[in-house]
Amino acid sequence: MAAPPKKAFPLRLDPALHAAIERAAASDLRSVNAEVEVLLREALARRGVKLADPAPRKRGRPPKSEGDSQ
């Protein structure tokens, strides 16, 4: 089952801000996009905005189907 699609939109950032987010993302082993999403969720939570937890993403290889041969 595929994860629901995410909303894409252009975002213009100051280069210094992008570099700081990039460093934070690298230290947390995340992409810049994932780090921005985490930071936004944290900021909204501090303001008391409740969001549904994100759907967990499946990781790893998909199971082999019976028709696969190797």
mmCIF file with all atom_site columns, C-alpha atoms in Angstrom:
data_model
loop_
_atom_site.group_PDB
_atom_site.id
_atom_site.type_symbol
_atom_site.label_atom_id
_atom_site.label_alt_id
_atom_site.label_comp_id
_atom_site.label_asym_id
_atom_site.label_entity_id
_atom_site.label_seq_id
_atom_site.pdbx_PDB_ins_code
_atom_site.Cartn_x
_atom_site.Cartn_y
_atom_site.Cartn_z
_atom_site.occupancy
_atom_site.B_iso_or_equiv
_atom_site.pdbx_formal_charge
_atom_site.auth_seq_id
_atom_site.auth_comp_id
_atom_site.auth_asym_id
_atom_site.auth_atom_id
_atom_site.pdbx_PDB_model_num
ATOM 1  C CA . MET A 1 1  ? 0.000  0.000   0.000  1.00 0.00 ? 1  MET A CA 1
ATOM 2  C CA . ALA A 1 2  ? 1.463  3.351   -1.030 1.00 0.00 ? 2  ALA A CA 1
ATOM 3  C CA . ALA A 1 3  ? 1.788  6.259   1.377  1.00 0.00 ? 3  ALA A CA 1
ATOM 4  C CA . PRO A 1 4  ? -0.570 9.157   0.724  1.00 0.00 ? 4  PRO A CA 1
ATOM 5  C CA . PRO A 1 5  ? 0.976  11.790  -1.535 1.00 0.00 ? 5  PRO A CA 1
ATOM 6  C CA . LYS A 1 6  ? 2.571  14.823  0.056  1.00 0.00 ? 6  LYS A CA 1
ATOM 7  C CA . LYS A 1 7  ? 1.849  18.393  -0.932 1.00 0.00 ? 7  LYS A CA 1
ATOM 8  C CA . ALA A 1 8  ? 4.718  19.877  -2.938 1.00 0.00 ? 8  ALA A CA 1
ATOM 9  C CA . PHE A 1 9  ? 5.374  23.599  -3.107 1.00 0.00 ? 9  PHE A CA 1
ATOM 10 C CA . PRO A 1 10 ? 8.352  25.855  -3.811 1.00 0.00 ? 10 PRO A CA 1
ATOM 11 C CA . LEU A 1 11 ? 10.085 27.322  -0.788 1.00 0.00 ? 11 LEU A CA 1
ATOM 12 C CA . ARG A 1 12 ? 12.597 30.150  -0.945 1.00 0.00 ? 12 ARG A CA 1
ATOM 13 C CA . LEU A 1 13 ? 15.128 30.198  1.892  1.00 0.00 ? 13 LEU A CA 1
ATOM 14 C CA . ASP A 1 14 ? 18.026 32.401  2.808  1.00 0.00 ? 14 ASP A CA 1
ATOM 15 C CA . PRO A 1 15 ? 21.190 30.430  1.928  1.00 0.00 ? 15 PRO A CA 1
ATOM 16 C CA . ALA A 1 16 ? 22.476 30.652  5.520  1.00 0.00 ? 16 ALA A CA 1
ATOM 17 C CA . LEU A 1 17 ? 19.180 29.253  6.841  1.00 0.00 ? 17 LEU A CA 1
ATOM 18 C CA . HIS A 1 18 ? 19.283 26.416  4.301  1.00 0.00 ? 18 HIS A CA 1
ATOM 19 C CA . ALA A 1 19 ? 22.866 25.597  5.302  1.00 0.00 ? 19 ALA A CA 1
ATOM 20 C CA . ALA A 1 20 ? 21.886 25.470  8.985  1.00 0.00 ? 20 ALA A CA 1
ATOM 21 C CA . ILE A 1 21 ? 18.936 23.176  8.223  1.00 0.00 ? 21 ILE A CA 1
ATOM 22 C CA . GLU A 1 22 ? 21.200 21.020  6.070  1.00 0.00 ? 22 GLU A CA 1
ATOM 23 C CA . ARG A 1 23 ? 23.679 20.620  8.956  1.00 0.00 ? 23 ARG A CA 1
ATOM 24 C CA . ALA A 1 24 ? 20.872 19.768  11.396 1.00 0.00 ? 24 ALA A CA 1
ATOM 25 C CA . ALA A 1 25 ? 19.445 17.256  8.926  1.00 0.00 ? 25 ALA A CA 1
ATOM 26 C CA . ALA A 1 26 ? 22.820 15.588  8.445  1.00 0.00 ? 26 ALA A CA 1
ATOM 27 C CA . SER A 1 27 ? 23.329 15.229  12.193 1.00 0.00 ? 27 SER A CA 1
ATOM 28 C CA . ASP A 1 28 ? 19.891 13.584  12.477 1.00 0.00 ? 28 ASP A CA 1
ATOM 29 C CA . LEU A 1 29 ? 20.442 11.420  9.354  1.00 0.00 ? 29 LEU A CA 1
ATOM 30 C CA . ARG A 1 30 ? 17.494 13.067  7.583  1.00 0.00 ? 30 ARG A CA 1
ATOM 31 C CA . SER A 1 31 ? 16.990 14.808  4.273  1.00 0.00 ? 31 SER A CA 1
ATOM 32 C CA . VAL A 1 32 ? 16.589 18.577  4.302  1.00 0.00 ? 32 VAL A CA 1
ATOM 33 C CA . ASN A 1 33 ? 12.935 18.095  3.377  1.00 0.00 ? 33 ASN A CA 1
ATOM 34 C CA . ALA A 1 34 ? 12.337 15.713  6.296  1.00 0.00 ? 34 ALA A CA 1
ATOM 35 C CA . GLU A 1 35 ? 14.161 18.066  8.663  1.00 0.00 ? 35 GLU A CA 1
ATOM 36 C CA . VAL A 1 36 ? 11.987 21.019  7.594  1.00 0.00 ? 36 VAL A CA 1
ATOM 37 C CA . GLU A 1 37 ? 8.887  18.891  8.183  1.00 0.00 ? 37 GLU A CA 1
ATOM 38 C CA . VAL A 1 38 ? 10.102 17.901  11.678 1.00 0.00 ? 38 VAL A CA 1
ATOM 39 C CA . LEU A 1 39 ? 10.935 21.517  12.554 1.00 0.00 ? 39 LEU A CA 1
ATOM 40 C CA . LEU A 1 40 ? 7.506  22.705  11.387 1.00 0.00 ? 40 LEU A CA 1
ATOM 41 C CA . ARG A 1 41 ? 5.734  19.986  13.392 1.00 0.00 ? 41 ARG A CA 1
ATOM 42 C CA . GLU A 1 42 ? 7.746  20.920  16.514 1.00 0.00 ? 42 GLU A CA 1
ATOM 43 C CA . ALA A 1 43 ? 6.984  24.625  16.065 1.00 0.00 ? 43 ALA A CA 1
ATOM 44 C CA . LEU A 1 44 ? 3.267  23.945  15.625 1.00 0.00 ? 44 LEU A CA 1
ATOM 45 C CA . ALA A 1 45 ? 3.230  21.679  18.693 1.00 0.00 ? 45 ALA A CA 1
ATOM 46 C CA . ARG A 1 46 ? 4.800  24.471  20.782 1.00 0.00 ? 46 ARG A CA 1
ATOM 47 C CA . ARG A 1 47 ? 1.973  26.738  19.636 1.00 0.00 ? 47 ARG A CA 1
ATOM 48 C CA . GLY A 1 48 ? -0.604 24.161  20.668 1.00 0.00 ? 48 GLY A CA 1
ATOM 49 C CA . VAL A 1 49 ? -1.615 23.114  17.162 1.00 0.00 ? 49 VAL A CA 1
ATOM 50 C CA . LYS A 1 50 ? -2.475 19.434  17.185 1.00 0.00 ? 50 LYS A CA 1
ATOM 51 C CA . LEU A 1 51 ? -1.667 17.344  14.133 1.00 0.00 ? 51 LEU A CA 1
ATOM 52 C CA . ALA A 1 52 ? -2.237 13.704  13.403 1.00 0.00 ? 52 ALA A CA 1
ATOM 53 C CA . ASP A 1 53 ? 0.938  11.657  13.630 1.00 0.00 ? 53 ASP A CA 1
ATOM 54 C CA . PRO A 1 54 ? 2.479  11.076  10.203 1.00 0.00 ? 54 PRO A CA 1
ATOM 55 C CA . ALA A 1 55 ? 1.819  7.678   8.660  1.00 0.00 ? 55 ALA A CA 1
ATOM 56 C CA . PRO A 1 56 ? 4.814  5.417   9.310  1.00 0.00 ? 56 PRO A CA 1
ATOM 57 C CA . ARG A 1 57 ? 6.751  4.647   6.166  1.00 0.00 ? 57 ARG A CA 1
ATOM 58 C CA . LYS A 1 58 ? 7.553  1.054   5.367  1.00 0.00 ? 58 LYS A CA 1
ATOM 59 C CA . ARG A 1 59 ? 11.262 0.406   5.253  1.00 0.00 ? 59 ARG A CA 1
ATOM 60 C CA . GLY A 1 60 ? 13.295 -2.394  3.754  1.00 0.00 ? 60 GLY A CA 1
ATOM 61 C CA . ARG A 1 61 ? 12.667 -4.699  0.870  1.00 0.00 ? 61 ARG A CA 1
ATOM 62 C CA . PRO A 1 62 ? 9.189  -5.712  -0.138 1.00 0.00 ? 62 PRO A CA 1
ATOM 63 C CA . PRO A 1 63 ? 8.404  -9.372  0.511  1.00 0.00 ? 63 PRO A CA 1
ATOM 64 C CA . LYS A 1 64 ? 9.112  -11.777 -2.330 1.00 0.00 ? 64 LYS A CA 1
ATOM 65 C CA . SER A 1 65 ? 6.066  -12.845 -4.269 1.00 0.00 ? 65 SER A CA 1
ATOM 66 C CA . GLU A 1 66 ? 5.563  -16.496 -5.134 1.00 0.00 ? 66 GLU A CA 1
ATOM 67 C CA . GLY A 1 67 ? 6.196  -15.861 -8.840 1.00 0.00 ? 67 GLY A CA 1
ATOM 68 C CA . ASP A 1 68 ? 9.717  -14.498 -8.285 1.00 0.00 ? 68 ASP A CA 1
ATOM 69 C CA . SER A 1 69 ? 12.508 -16.880 -9.148 1.00 0.00 ? 69 SER A CA 1
ATOM 70 C CA . GLN A 1 70 ? 16.228 -16.552 -8.398 1.00 0.00 ? 70 GLN A CA 1
#
